[in-house]
Tab-separated table of C-alpha atoms in Angstrom:
chain	number	residue	atom	x	y	z
A	235	MET	CA	-93.135	67.560	-58.388
A	236	GLU	CA	-89.330	67.661	-58.134
A	237	ARG	CA	-89.541	67.640	-54.329
A	238	LYS	CA	-91.880	64.636	-54.452
A	239	THR	CA	-89.467	62.813	-56.778
A	240	MET	CA	-86.554	63.526	-54.447
A	241	GLY	CA	-88.605	62.254	-51.500
A	242	THR	CA	-89.389	59.051	-53.369
A	243	GLN	CA	-85.742	58.527	-54.293
A	244	ALA	CA	-84.690	59.141	-50.684
A	245	GLY	CA	-87.357	56.691	-49.497
A	246	VAL	CA	-86.085	54.011	-51.864
A	247	LEU	CA	-82.456	54.517	-50.802
A	248	ILE	CA	-83.053	54.465	-47.058
A	249	THR	CA	-85.366	51.446	-47.341
A	250	ILE	CA	-82.686	49.551	-49.266
A	251	LEU	CA	-80.113	50.615	-46.669
A	252	GLY	CA	-82.383	49.403	-43.851
A	253	GLY	CA	-82.802	46.016	-45.533
A	254	ALA	CA	-79.059	45.753	-46.140
A	255	LEU	CA	-78.374	46.470	-42.454
A	256	TRP	CA	-80.765	43.666	-41.477
A	257	GLY	CA	-78.767	41.378	-43.770
A	258	LEU	CA	-75.521	42.599	-42.182
A	259	SER	CA	-76.929	41.766	-38.753
A	260	GLY	CA	-77.489	38.143	-39.741
A	261	ALA	CA	-74.012	37.843	-41.229
A	262	CYS	CA	-72.434	39.333	-38.087
A	263	GLY	CA	-74.335	36.742	-36.055
A	264	GLN	CA	-72.887	33.996	-38.244
A	265	TYR	CA	-69.401	35.480	-37.703
A	266	LEU	CA	-69.817	35.389	-33.920
A	267	PHE	CA	-71.081	31.792	-34.050
A	268	GLU	CA	-68.311	30.506	-36.332
A	269	TYR	CA	-65.289	32.494	-35.194
A	270	LYS	CA	-65.989	33.516	-31.597
A	271	GLY	CA	-67.832	30.471	-30.253
A	272	VAL	CA	-70.928	32.485	-29.300
A	273	THR	CA	-74.279	30.706	-28.915
A	274	SER	CA	-77.790	31.916	-29.707
A	275	GLY	CA	-78.631	31.554	-26.023
A	276	TRP	CA	-76.118	34.307	-25.282
A	277	LEU	CA	-76.477	36.530	-28.356
A	278	VAL	CA	-80.247	36.892	-28.629
A	279	PRO	CA	-81.031	38.015	-25.057
A	280	ILE	CA	-78.095	40.466	-25.220
A	281	ARG	CA	-79.298	41.871	-28.546
A	282	LEU	CA	-82.937	42.186	-27.528
A	283	THR	CA	-82.290	43.623	-24.074
A	284	MET	CA	-79.689	46.182	-25.125
A	285	ALA	CA	-81.569	47.354	-28.225
A	286	GLY	CA	-84.903	47.401	-26.385
A	287	LEU	CA	-83.602	49.305	-23.363
A	288	THR	CA	-81.799	51.849	-25.559
A	289	MET	CA	-85.002	52.547	-27.498
A	290	LEU	CA	-87.014	52.595	-24.279
A	291	LEU	CA	-84.657	55.138	-22.700
A	292	TYR	CA	-85.400	57.424	-25.631
A	293	TYR	CA	-89.130	57.274	-24.885
A	294	ILE	CA	-88.548	57.719	-21.148
A	295	PHE	CA	-86.412	60.800	-21.821
A	296	LYS	CA	-88.881	62.153	-24.379
A	297	GLU	CA	-92.189	61.327	-22.698
A	298	ARG	CA	-91.161	60.664	-19.081
A	299	GLY	CA	-93.999	58.907	-17.253
A	300	ALA	CA	-96.035	58.553	-20.451
A	301	ALA	CA	-93.495	55.996	-21.650
A	302	PHE	CA	-95.164	53.511	-19.253
A	303	ARG	CA	-98.733	54.223	-20.385
A	304	ILE	CA	-99.132	50.811	-22.026
A	305	TRP	CA	-99.073	49.191	-18.557
A	306	LYS	CA	-102.087	51.185	-17.321
A	307	LYS	CA	-104.563	49.030	-19.250
A	308	GLY	CA	-104.668	45.328	-18.472
A	309	ARG	CA	-105.487	44.232	-22.003
A	310	ASP	CA	-102.720	46.352	-23.533
A	311	ALA	CA	-100.214	45.076	-20.982
A	312	ALA	CA	-101.166	41.449	-21.685
A	313	GLU	CA	-100.937	41.927	-25.449
A	314	VAL	CA	-97.525	43.605	-25.347
A	315	MET	CA	-96.283	40.714	-23.196
A	316	ILE	CA	-97.508	38.248	-25.832
A	317	TYR	CA	-95.947	40.403	-28.554
A	318	GLY	CA	-92.596	40.486	-26.769
A	319	ILE	CA	-92.411	36.808	-25.796
A	320	ALA	CA	-94.376	34.785	-28.358
A	321	GLY	CA	-93.590	37.195	-31.207
A	322	LEU	CA	-90.281	39.050	-31.041
A	323	MET	CA	-88.415	36.761	-28.652
A	324	LEU	CA	-89.280	33.516	-30.441
A	325	CYS	CA	-88.741	35.116	-33.861
A	326	GLN	CA	-85.264	36.370	-32.984
A	327	TYR	CA	-84.247	33.190	-31.169
A	328	THR	CA	-85.367	30.792	-33.919
A	329	TYR	CA	-83.814	33.039	-36.587
A	330	PHE	CA	-80.387	33.124	-34.938
A	331	VAL	CA	-80.517	29.405	-34.086
A	332	THR	CA	-81.138	28.769	-37.798
A	333	ILE	CA	-78.064	30.867	-38.617
A	334	GLU	CA	-76.076	28.927	-36.011
A	335	LEU	CA	-77.157	25.627	-37.590
A	336	SER	CA	-76.712	26.750	-41.227
A	337	ASN	CA	-75.728	30.276	-42.329
A	338	ALA	CA	-77.152	33.792	-42.499
A	339	GLY	CA	-78.193	33.580	-46.153
A	340	THR	CA	-80.177	30.373	-45.759
A	341	ALA	CA	-81.783	31.483	-42.486
A	342	THR	CA	-82.848	34.853	-43.887
A	343	VAL	CA	-84.283	33.423	-47.101
A	344	ILE	CA	-86.300	30.777	-45.211
A	345	GLN	CA	-87.628	33.463	-42.875
A	346	TYR	CA	-88.818	35.363	-45.946
A	347	LEU	CA	-91.473	32.686	-46.390
A	348	SER	CA	-93.493	34.676	-43.841
A	349	PRO	CA	-95.473	36.769	-46.395
A	350	VAL	CA	-96.526	33.532	-48.098
A	351	LEU	CA	-97.699	32.149	-44.740
A	352	ILE	CA	-99.571	35.409	-44.088
A	353	MET	CA	-101.221	35.061	-47.497
A	354	VAL	CA	-102.360	31.505	-46.677
A	355	LEU	CA	-103.665	32.648	-43.280
A	356	VAL	CA	-105.578	35.558	-44.846
A	357	CYS	CA	-107.195	33.191	-47.367
A	358	PHE	CA	-108.251	30.942	-44.479
A	359	MET	CA	-109.619	33.848	-42.412
A	360	GLU	CA	-111.511	35.254	-45.415
A	361	LYS	CA	-112.804	31.751	-46.269
A	362	ARG	CA	-111.702	31.958	-49.878
A	363	LEU	CA	-109.471	30.013	-52.241
A	364	PRO	CA	-106.110	31.542	-53.193
A	365	ARG	CA	-106.061	33.596	-56.370
A	366	ALA	CA	-103.947	32.453	-59.321
A	367	VAL	CA	-101.030	34.719	-58.390
A	368	GLU	CA	-101.194	33.464	-54.792
A	369	VAL	CA	-101.122	29.835	-55.959
A	370	LEU	CA	-98.073	30.655	-58.091
A	371	SER	CA	-96.368	32.233	-55.069
A	372	LEU	CA	-97.128	29.183	-52.936
A	373	ILE	CA	-95.728	26.786	-55.572
A	374	LEU	CA	-92.561	28.884	-55.917
A	375	ALA	CA	-92.107	29.024	-52.134
A	376	ILE	CA	-92.494	25.254	-51.660
A	377	SER	CA	-90.210	24.546	-54.631
A	378	GLY	CA	-87.597	26.956	-53.288
A	379	ILE	CA	-87.580	25.346	-49.850
A	380	PHE	CA	-87.354	21.890	-51.469
A	381	LEU	CA	-84.271	22.907	-53.476
A	382	ILE	CA	-82.574	24.561	-50.489
A	383	ALA	CA	-83.224	21.573	-48.226
A	384	THR	CA	-82.487	18.715	-50.660
A	385	HIS	CA	-80.743	20.143	-53.758
A	386	GLY	CA	-83.430	18.368	-55.744
A	387	ASN	CA	-82.786	14.882	-54.335
A	388	VAL	CA	-85.711	13.596	-52.250
A	389	HIS	CA	-83.428	11.027	-50.618
A	390	GLN	CA	-81.079	13.535	-48.970
A	391	MET	CA	-81.101	16.619	-46.766
A	392	VAL	CA	-78.288	19.111	-47.379
A	393	ILE	CA	-79.179	21.233	-44.363
A	394	SER	CA	-79.997	19.707	-41.014
A	395	ARG	CA	-83.606	18.992	-40.121
A	396	GLU	CA	-83.105	21.158	-37.046
A	397	ALA	CA	-82.065	24.125	-39.209
A	398	LEU	CA	-85.061	23.651	-41.515
A	399	VAL	CA	-87.521	23.331	-38.615
A	400	MET	CA	-86.075	26.356	-36.829
A	401	GLY	CA	-86.145	28.368	-40.052
A	402	LEU	CA	-89.792	27.521	-40.663
A	403	LEU	CA	-90.616	28.359	-37.037
A	404	SER	CA	-88.853	31.683	-37.541
A	405	ALA	CA	-91.068	32.436	-40.543
A	406	ALA	CA	-94.160	31.431	-38.558
A	407	THR	CA	-93.252	33.740	-35.673
A	408	VAL	CA	-92.815	36.648	-38.110
A	409	VAL	CA	-96.457	36.026	-39.040
A	410	LEU	CA	-97.407	36.065	-35.366
A	411	TYR	CA	-95.666	39.299	-34.456
A	412	ASN	CA	-96.946	41.057	-37.581
A	413	MET	CA	-100.603	40.141	-37.029
A	414	GLN	CA	-100.983	39.835	-33.240
A	415	PRO	CA	-100.212	43.472	-32.250
A	416	ARG	CA	-102.375	45.179	-34.887
A	417	ARG	CA	-104.885	46.423	-32.327
A	418	LEU	CA	-102.051	47.928	-30.283
A	419	MET	CA	-100.622	49.611	-33.383
A	420	ALA	CA	-103.795	51.670	-33.650
A	421	TYR	CA	-102.992	53.288	-30.285
A	422	TYR	CA	-99.188	53.224	-29.951
A	423	PRO	CA	-96.250	54.015	-32.291
A	424	THR	CA	-94.700	50.901	-33.798
A	425	ALA	CA	-91.215	51.811	-32.521
A	426	TYR	CA	-92.647	52.221	-29.008
A	427	LEU	CA	-94.142	48.718	-29.157
A	428	LEU	CA	-90.873	47.375	-30.531
A	429	ALA	CA	-88.954	48.961	-27.630
A	430	TRP	CA	-91.174	47.296	-25.027
A	431	GLY	CA	-91.364	44.023	-26.973
A	432	MET	CA	-87.593	43.735	-27.288
A	433	THR	CA	-87.061	44.620	-23.639
A	434	ILE	CA	-89.628	42.083	-22.426
A	435	GLY	CA	-88.406	39.336	-24.755
A	436	GLY	CA	-84.770	40.001	-23.918
A	437	ILE	CA	-85.320	39.892	-20.159
A	438	VAL	CA	-87.355	36.673	-20.336
A	439	LEU	CA	-84.771	34.986	-22.567
A	440	ALA	CA	-81.953	36.200	-20.306
A	441	LEU	CA	-83.658	34.542	-17.332
A	442	VAL	CA	-83.816	31.298	-19.322
A	443	PHE	CA	-80.232	31.222	-20.697
A	444	GLN	CA	-78.434	33.388	-18.095
A	445	PRO	CA	-75.960	35.005	-20.538
A	446	TRP	CA	-73.943	36.474	-17.641
A	447	ARG	CA	-72.584	32.976	-17.019
A	448	TYR	CA	-70.779	32.918	-20.382
A	449	ARG	CA	-67.203	34.137	-20.773
A	450	TYR	CA	-65.961	35.366	-24.142
A	451	THR	CA	-62.874	37.267	-25.276
A	452	LEU	CA	-64.257	40.733	-26.019
A	453	ASP	CA	-61.740	41.800	-28.658
A	454	LEU	CA	-62.382	44.539	-31.230
A	455	PRO	CA	-63.849	42.278	-33.988
A	456	PHE	CA	-66.203	40.728	-31.401
A	457	LEU	CA	-67.410	44.137	-30.186
A	458	LEU	CA	-67.780	45.508	-33.725
A	459	ALA	CA	-69.908	42.532	-34.801
A	460	LEU	CA	-72.025	42.726	-31.646
A	461	GLY	CA	-72.456	46.492	-32.050
A	462	ALA	CA	-73.530	46.010	-35.665
A	463	ILE	CA	-76.165	43.481	-34.586
A	464	ILE	CA	-77.555	45.642	-31.775
A	465	PHE	CA	-77.358	49.151	-33.178
A	466	LEU	CA	-77.193	48.807	-36.960
A	467	GLY	CA	-79.254	45.633	-37.398
A	468	SER	CA	-81.906	46.538	-34.825
A	469	MET	CA	-82.300	50.250	-34.183
A	470	ALA	CA	-80.865	51.843	-37.341
A	471	ALA	CA	-82.379	49.309	-39.762
A	472	PHE	CA	-85.853	49.585	-38.242
A	473	THR	CA	-85.716	53.393	-38.140
A	474	LEU	CA	-84.639	53.588	-41.780
A	475	TYR	CA	-87.297	51.108	-42.858
A	476	MET	CA	-90.102	52.949	-41.061
A	477	GLN	CA	-88.945	56.267	-42.545
A	478	GLY	CA	-89.002	54.600	-45.941
A	479	VAL	CA	-92.572	53.448	-45.289
A	480	LYS	CA	-93.548	57.081	-44.639
A	481	LEU	CA	-91.944	58.287	-47.870
A	482	ILE	CA	-92.891	55.556	-50.365
A	483	GLY	CA	-95.607	53.517	-48.625
A	484	PRO	CA	-95.548	50.094	-46.943
A	485	ALA	CA	-96.125	47.931	-50.022
A	486	ARG	CA	-93.289	49.511	-51.984
A	487	ALA	CA	-91.031	49.560	-48.922
A	488	SER	CA	-91.580	45.817	-48.461
A	489	LEU	CA	-90.407	45.237	-52.022
A	490	TYR	CA	-87.203	47.221	-51.613
A	491	ALA	CA	-86.507	45.640	-48.212
A	492	CYS	CA	-86.108	42.328	-50.064
A	493	VAL	CA	-82.470	43.363	-50.401
A	494	GLU	CA	-82.082	41.803	-46.904
A	495	PRO	CA	-81.791	38.131	-47.974
A	496	ILE	CA	-79.627	39.176	-50.928
A	497	ALA	CA	-77.254	41.075	-48.614
A	498	ALA	CA	-77.197	38.233	-46.074
A	499	THR	CA	-76.442	35.673	-48.791
A	500	LEU	CA	-73.685	37.740	-50.413
A	501	LEU	CA	-72.029	38.427	-47.055
A	502	SER	CA	-72.264	34.745	-46.111
A	503	ALA	CA	-70.701	33.687	-49.408
A	504	VAL	CA	-68.036	36.381	-49.850
A	505	TRP	CA	-67.090	37.301	-46.280
A	506	LEU	CA	-67.780	34.064	-44.386
A	507	LYS	CA	-67.180	31.607	-47.268
A	508	ALA	CA	-70.485	29.739	-46.891
A	509	PRO	CA	-70.435	26.840	-49.410
A	510	PHE	CA	-73.429	27.713	-51.603
A	511	LYS	CA	-74.080	25.863	-54.858
A	512	PRO	CA	-75.931	27.142	-57.961
A	513	ILE	CA	-79.033	25.161	-56.969
A	514	ASP	CA	-79.088	27.027	-53.636
A	515	PHE	CA	-79.258	30.345	-55.480
A	516	LEU	CA	-82.082	28.966	-57.631
A	517	GLY	CA	-84.021	28.086	-54.480
A	518	PHE	CA	-83.262	31.485	-52.955
A	519	SER	CA	-84.463	33.194	-56.155
A	520	MET	CA	-87.752	31.279	-56.085
A	521	ILE	CA	-88.518	32.389	-52.533
A	522	ILE	CA	-87.544	36.005	-53.179
A	523	ALA	CA	-89.729	35.901	-56.319
A	524	THR	CA	-92.738	35.014	-54.169
A	525	ILE	CA	-92.208	38.182	-52.116
A	526	LEU	CA	-91.869	40.310	-55.228
A	527	ILE	CA	-95.018	38.814	-56.748
A	528	LEU	CA	-97.105	39.282	-53.607
A	529	GLY	CA	-95.638	42.724	-52.933
A	530	TYR	CA	-96.264	43.897	-56.493
A	531	GLY	CA	-99.862	42.692	-56.193
A	532	ASP	CA	-100.299	44.733	-53.010
A	533	LEU	CA	-98.747	47.740	-54.730
A	534	LYS	CA	-101.177	47.542	-57.672
A	535	LYS	CA	-104.139	47.228	-55.299
A	536	GLY	CA	-102.883	50.071	-53.110
A	537	ASN	CA	-102.751	47.658	-50.186
A	538	GLY	CA	-101.168	49.218	-47.118
A	539	ALA	CA	-100.019	45.910	-45.656
A	540	SER	CA	-96.358	45.294	-45.073
A	541	VAL	CA	-94.303	42.760	-43.195
A	542	GLN	CA	-92.028	44.082	-40.464
A	543	LYS	CA	-88.976	41.892	-40.340
A	544	ARG	CA	-87.388	42.892	-37.088
């Protein structure tokens, strides 16, 4: 019993750490945008390609030729391409564009609408009306977005329409890359799919934006922020989160991973001096509450579903 308790405590701690590292990644992106003149068109293909190739090299070293087994079946190859381009690539690009247009806290909180969108989609697929708790979550989510976007005044927008649209697209693509590869997840490890998805998405985005044409001053703060995004915010955060899922289960892990928007918001406010107002925090709290409500419902039902953020 004591060993089980220690395992649970370790699972909680590493899941929280994984979520905090995801939040750090967003804040480091904001730092590069604001202080180093970096653009999303440069940052995202670099992040995806370097993180994806590093993870892929691990599988090549470990499994050798078996690391390429997903390409031996046409359907699997097509689905991992969709996962990498329409899922991971678009999710990462829209997320970092939202940060570029607003800040890490706002972008991360808006992206956390994805479980609510998944809930709506599941209701549609199951041809049923939302339950009372799901209706409450939907009302909280819409109210939270309204407060973040307008500060309660229907005649004004306090964040740009582009930032709001990109943020909502980011949430929608999280839905896509969580639901689209489920058949593949029955045959391949999730980290293996992530390695190929990041590599594919990064290469495609690099061909579009040609990041090698950009010239930046690669000083120590620049390299530290970039390293945090690639290695801490991608590889380490995902590894910690998945280990947490093994120890405490996906529903509980999803709840503890909600530290991500909190970490991103605190870092944006304290480190990067983002000008949040009390009404922003009210809107943030409403959206985070929807995740806690839905996640707690899954936990009570023993539901194994979880939302992978990165």
